[in-house]
Each structure stands twice: as C-alpha cells, then as structure tokens.
Amino acid sequence: MKKSMYSLMLAEDVIRAVDKLAAEQGTNRSNMVNQILAEHVSLVTPEKHVGHIFDVIEELMGGRGDYRLYTEPNSLTMSIKSVLRYHYRPTIRYEVEMERTPARTIGQLKILFRTTSPDLLLGLTRFFKIWMQLESIYLRQFFGDNVPRYAMEEGRFRRTFALPGEAVYDDDEIGRAIGDYVSVFDEMLKSYLAGEYSSTEEIENRYLAYLNSGARLI
C-alpha cells in the first residue's frame, strides 16, 4: 500500500487524542491516523495483515517448547526467545521481520545470539553452515531462482523468506509456514548443540522429514 504526503487541518483535541492512542500502541501520529482512516473505510492495512500473521505464529508456537513471543501493536517485527540446551542455558532470539510491501521476498528471519563462548560460537557457526548447505540442495527445486538468501555476521544469522515458485499464500498459511520453520530450526539447533546427532546424515534425515511433512515452504 503506497503512502503519499497530505496536509490535514485537525482540531487540537483530536490531535491530542490521536497522539495518546499512538503512544499506547507504540506507533507515531501518521501511522495512527492512517490506521484509523483505513478501518473507517474498511481497508486492511499492511500492518493488519502482518498482525494477523503474527497472531497465527503466536497461536502455533505458544503451545510448543519454552518460547517467549513478543510484538508491539502494528509492528512489522516479532521477537521469539528460546533457551538453548547448552551448559549455562543461554538464550537465542529469533526476529521475524515482514516486508510492508512484499516483492521478491516477503520478510526475513534474524537469529541473534550474545555469547563469548568459543565453543558455542563454533557450534552455532557449524550448524548455520550445515543448514545453508541442506537448503541449497533441497529448496532450489521448489523456489527456482527465488531461493532464500543468507548472511552471517557477528552475533547474527539472517535468512530471507520468499514463496516457492508461483505459490500464493494467505495470511494464515504464511503464519503457519513461518511458525513451522522457526520451530523446526530451533529444535534441530538445540539437538545439534546438545550432541544428539551422531552424523550429518541424521541432521539431513530430520530436515527431509520436515520437508516431507506437508508443511508449507517459505
């Protein structure tokens, strides 16, 4: 939904009420006015679409594991914290960031970690590389040239979200696809760091089980 700049004459009392509501919802005046007007004329804003996607993710993941999910009202980002099965039980944070106007990608997953442990950093790096290798082998047949893109930086791993081929997902399907993806990634990462896989073949078999489970790819 393209945005343009307009000048409006509004009463001071209206502005104060809008600003108060915007502060309560963690947004700014322009976004708040846009949302109010969109609802009044029965338009669904990108923020509403993303909010529904996040609701589906929360419903899906809220009953799994020990996740802590958080998002601000009308935000395009959801934070998901998870505790690793590692010596001192460090936390890892998944940030799901959705595009306001999706194009080639519809969003991205940021995996954030803070640790000074050389062993944990090595384990995380090795797992990320294994994961990228598995997806490069098995996803191209579904995504073609629109395969996910990755980036490894200090304390962060990023992976884009896209739709396979000519697929069209509604908000519910996008939410379930992302929720399933993050859940499987987190489960496999924890198992890897806990030493539960005796070979890369076991990791590959678990990943293939996810692909063959009927979950929508993203």
CSV table of N, CA and C in Angstrom, one decimal, residues 153-215:
chain,number,residue,atom,x,y,z
A,153,GLU,N,26.8,-12.7,10.2
A,153,GLU,CA,27.5,-11.6,10.7
A,153,GLU,C,27.8,-11.8,12.2
A,154,GLU,N,28.6,-11.0,12.8
A,154,GLU,CA,28.9,-11.2,14.2
A,154,GLU,C,27.7,-11.1,15.1
A,155,GLY,N,27.4,-12.2,15.7
A,155,GLY,CA,26.2,-12.3,16.6
A,155,GLY,C,24.9,-12.4,15.9
A,156,ARG,N,24.9,-12.7,14.6
A,156,ARG,CA,23.7,-12.7,13.8
A,156,ARG,C,23.7,-13.6,12.6
A,157,PHE,N,22.6,-14.3,12.3
A,157,PHE,CA,22.5,-15.1,11.1
A,157,PHE,C,21.1,-14.6,10.5
A,158,ARG,N,21.1,-14.3,9.2
A,158,ARG,CA,19.9,-13.9,8.5
A,158,ARG,C,19.5,-14.8,7.4
A,159,ARG,N,18.2,-14.9,7.2
A,159,ARG,CA,17.7,-15.7,6.1
A,159,ARG,C,16.4,-15.1,5.6
A,160,THR,N,16.3,-14.9,4.3
A,160,THR,CA,15.1,-14.2,3.8
A,160,THR,C,13.9,-15.3,3.7
A,161,PHE,N,12.7,-14.7,3.7
A,161,PHE,CA,11.5,-15.5,3.4
A,161,PHE,C,11.0,-15.2,2.1
A,162,ALA,N,10.6,-16.2,1.3
A,162,ALA,CA,10.0,-16.0,0.0
A,162,ALA,C,9.0,-17.1,-0.2
A,163,LEU,N,8.2,-17.0,-1.3
A,163,LEU,CA,7.2,-18.0,-1.6
A,163,LEU,C,7.8,-18.9,-2.7
A,164,PRO,N,7.6,-20.2,-2.7
A,164,PRO,CA,8.1,-21.1,-3.7
A,164,PRO,C,7.4,-20.9,-5.1
A,165,GLY,N,8.1,-20.8,-6.1
A,165,GLY,CA,7.5,-20.8,-7.5
A,165,GLY,C,6.5,-19.7,-7.6
A,166,GLU,N,5.3,-20.2,-8.1
A,166,GLU,CA,4.2,-19.3,-8.3
A,166,GLU,C,3.1,-19.4,-7.2
A,167,ALA,N,3.6,-19.9,-6.1
A,167,ALA,CA,2.6,-20.1,-4.9
A,167,ALA,C,2.1,-18.8,-4.4
A,168,VAL,N,0.8,-18.9,-3.9
A,168,VAL,CA,0.2,-17.7,-3.3
A,168,VAL,C,-0.3,-18.2,-2.0
A,169,TYR,N,0.1,-17.6,-0.9
A,169,TYR,CA,-0.3,-18.0,0.5
A,169,TYR,C,-1.2,-16.9,1.0
A,170,ASP,N,-2.2,-17.2,1.8
A,170,ASP,CA,-2.9,-16.2,2.5
A,170,ASP,C,-2.2,-16.0,3.9
A,171,ASP,N,-2.7,-15.1,4.7
A,171,ASP,CA,-2.0,-14.7,5.9
A,171,ASP,C,-1.9,-15.9,6.9
A,172,ASP,N,-3.0,-16.7,7.0
A,172,ASP,CA,-2.9,-17.9,7.8
A,172,ASP,C,-1.8,-18.9,7.4
A,173,GLU,N,-1.7,-19.1,6.1
A,173,GLU,CA,-0.7,-20.0,5.6
A,173,GLU,C,0.7,-19.5,5.7
A,174,ILE,N,0.9,-18.2,5.6
A,174,ILE,CA,2.2,-17.6,5.8
A,174,ILE,C,2.6,-17.7,7.3
A,175,GLY,N,1.6,-17.5,8.2
A,175,GLY,CA,1.9,-17.6,9.6
A,175,GLY,C,2.3,-19.0,10.0
A,176,ARG,N,1.5,-20.0,9.5
A,176,ARG,CA,1.9,-21.4,9.8
A,176,ARG,C,3.2,-21.8,9.2
A,177,ALA,N,3.5,-21.3,8.0
A,177,ALA,CA,4.8,-21.7,7.4
A,177,ALA,C,5.9,-21.1,8.2
A,178,ILE,N,5.8,-19.9,8.6
A,178,ILE,CA,6.9,-19.3,9.4
A,178,ILE,C,7.0,-20.0,10.7
A,179,GLY,N,5.9,-20.2,11.4
A,179,GLY,CA,5.9,-20.8,12.7
A,179,GLY,C,6.5,-22.2,12.7
A,180,ASP,N,6.2,-23.0,11.6
A,180,ASP,CA,6.7,-24.3,11.5
A,180,ASP,C,8.2,-24.3,11.2
A,181,TYR,N,8.6,-23.3,10.4
A,181,TYR,CA,10.0,-23.2,10.0
A,181,TYR,C,10.9,-22.8,11.2
A,182,VAL,N,10.5,-21.8,12.0
A,182,VAL,CA,11.2,-21.4,13.2
A,182,VAL,C,11.3,-22.6,14.2
A,183,SER,N,10.2,-23.3,14.4
A,183,SER,CA,10.1,-24.4,15.4
A,183,SER,C,11.1,-25.5,15.0
A,184,VAL,N,11.1,-25.9,13.7
A,184,VAL,CA,12.0,-26.9,13.3
A,184,VAL,C,13.4,-26.5,13.4
A,185,PHE,N,13.7,-25.3,12.9
A,185,PHE,CA,15.1,-24.8,13.0
A,185,PHE,C,15.6,-24.8,14.5
A,186,ASP,N,14.7,-24.3,15.4
A,186,ASP,CA,15.1,-24.2,16.8
A,186,ASP,C,15.3,-25.6,17.4
A,187,GLU,N,14.4,-26.5,17.1
A,187,GLU,CA,14.5,-27.9,17.6
A,187,GLU,C,15.8,-28.5,17.1
A,188,MET,N,16.1,-28.4,15.8
A,188,MET,CA,17.3,-29.0,15.3
A,188,MET,C,18.6,-28.4,15.8
A,189,LEU,N,18.6,-27.1,16.0
A,189,LEU,CA,19.7,-26.4,16.5
A,189,LEU,C,20.0,-26.8,18.0
A,190,LYS,N,19.0,-26.9,18.8
A,190,LYS,CA,19.1,-27.4,20.1
A,190,LYS,C,19.7,-28.8,20.2
A,191,SER,N,19.1,-29.7,19.4
A,191,SER,CA,19.6,-31.0,19.3
A,191,SER,C,21.0,-31.1,18.9
A,192,TYR,N,21.4,-30.3,17.9
A,192,TYR,CA,22.8,-30.3,17.4
A,192,TYR,C,23.7,-29.9,18.5
A,193,LEU,N,23.4,-28.8,19.2
A,193,LEU,CA,24.3,-28.3,20.3
A,193,LEU,C,24.4,-29.2,21.5
A,194,ALA,N,23.3,-30.0,21.7
A,194,ALA,CA,23.3,-30.9,22.8
A,194,ALA,C,24.0,-32.2,22.4
A,195,GLY,N,24.5,-32.4,21.2
A,195,GLY,CA,25.2,-33.6,20.8
A,195,GLY,C,24.3,-34.7,20.5
A,196,GLU,N,23.0,-34.5,20.1
A,196,GLU,CA,22.1,-35.6,19.9
A,196,GLU,C,22.1,-36.2,18.5
A,197,TYR,N,22.9,-35.5,17.6
A,197,TYR,CA,23.1,-36.0,16.2
A,197,TYR,C,24.5,-36.6,16.2
A,198,SER,N,24.5,-37.9,15.7
A,198,SER,CA,25.8,-38.5,15.7
A,198,SER,C,26.5,-38.3,14.3
A,199,SER,N,25.7,-37.8,13.3
A,199,SER,CA,26.3,-37.6,12.0
A,199,SER,C,25.5,-36.5,11.3
A,200,THR,N,26.1,-36.0,10.2
A,200,THR,CA,25.3,-35.0,9.4
A,200,THR,C,24.2,-35.7,8.7
A,201,GLU,N,24.3,-37.0,8.5
A,201,GLU,CA,23.2,-37.8,7.8
A,201,GLU,C,21.9,-37.7,8.7
A,202,GLU,N,22.1,-37.8,10.0
A,202,GLU,CA,20.9,-37.7,10.9
A,202,GLU,C,20.3,-36.3,10.8
A,203,ILE,N,21.1,-35.3,10.7
A,203,ILE,CA,20.6,-33.9,10.6
A,203,ILE,C,19.8,-33.8,9.2
A,204,GLU,N,20.4,-34.4,8.2
A,204,GLU,CA,19.8,-34.3,6.9
A,204,GLU,C,18.4,-35.1,6.9
A,205,ASN,N,18.4,-36.2,7.5
A,205,ASN,CA,17.1,-37.0,7.6
A,205,ASN,C,16.0,-36.3,8.4
A,206,ARG,N,16.4,-35.5,9.4
A,206,ARG,CA,15.4,-34.8,10.2
A,206,ARG,C,14.9,-33.6,9.3
A,207,TYR,N,15.8,-33.0,8.6
A,207,TYR,CA,15.4,-31.9,7.7
A,207,TYR,C,14.5,-32.4,6.6
A,208,LEU,N,14.8,-33.6,6.0
A,208,LEU,CA,13.9,-34.1,5.0
A,208,LEU,C,12.6,-34.5,5.6
A,209,ALA,N,12.5,-34.9,6.8
A,209,ALA,CA,11.3,-35.3,7.4
A,209,ALA,C,10.4,-34.0,7.5
A,210,TYR,N,11.0,-32.9,7.8
A,210,TYR,CA,10.3,-31.6,7.8
A,210,TYR,C,9.8,-31.3,6.4
A,211,LEU,N,10.6,-31.4,5.4
A,211,LEU,CA,10.2,-31.1,4.0
A,211,LEU,C,9.0,-32.0,3.6
A,212,ASN,N,9.1,-33.2,4.0
A,212,ASN,CA,8.1,-34.2,3.6
A,212,ASN,C,6.8,-34.3,4.5
A,213,SER,N,6.8,-33.4,5.5
A,213,SER,CA,5.7,-33.4,6.5
A,213,SER,C,4.4,-32.7,6.0
A,214,GLY,N,4.5,-32.0,4.8
A,214,GLY,CA,3.4,-31.3,4.3
A,214,GLY,C,3.4,-29.9,4.7
A,215,ALA,N,4.4,-29.4,5.5
A,215,ALA,CA,4.5,-28.0,5.9
A,215,ALA,C,4.7,-27.1,4.6
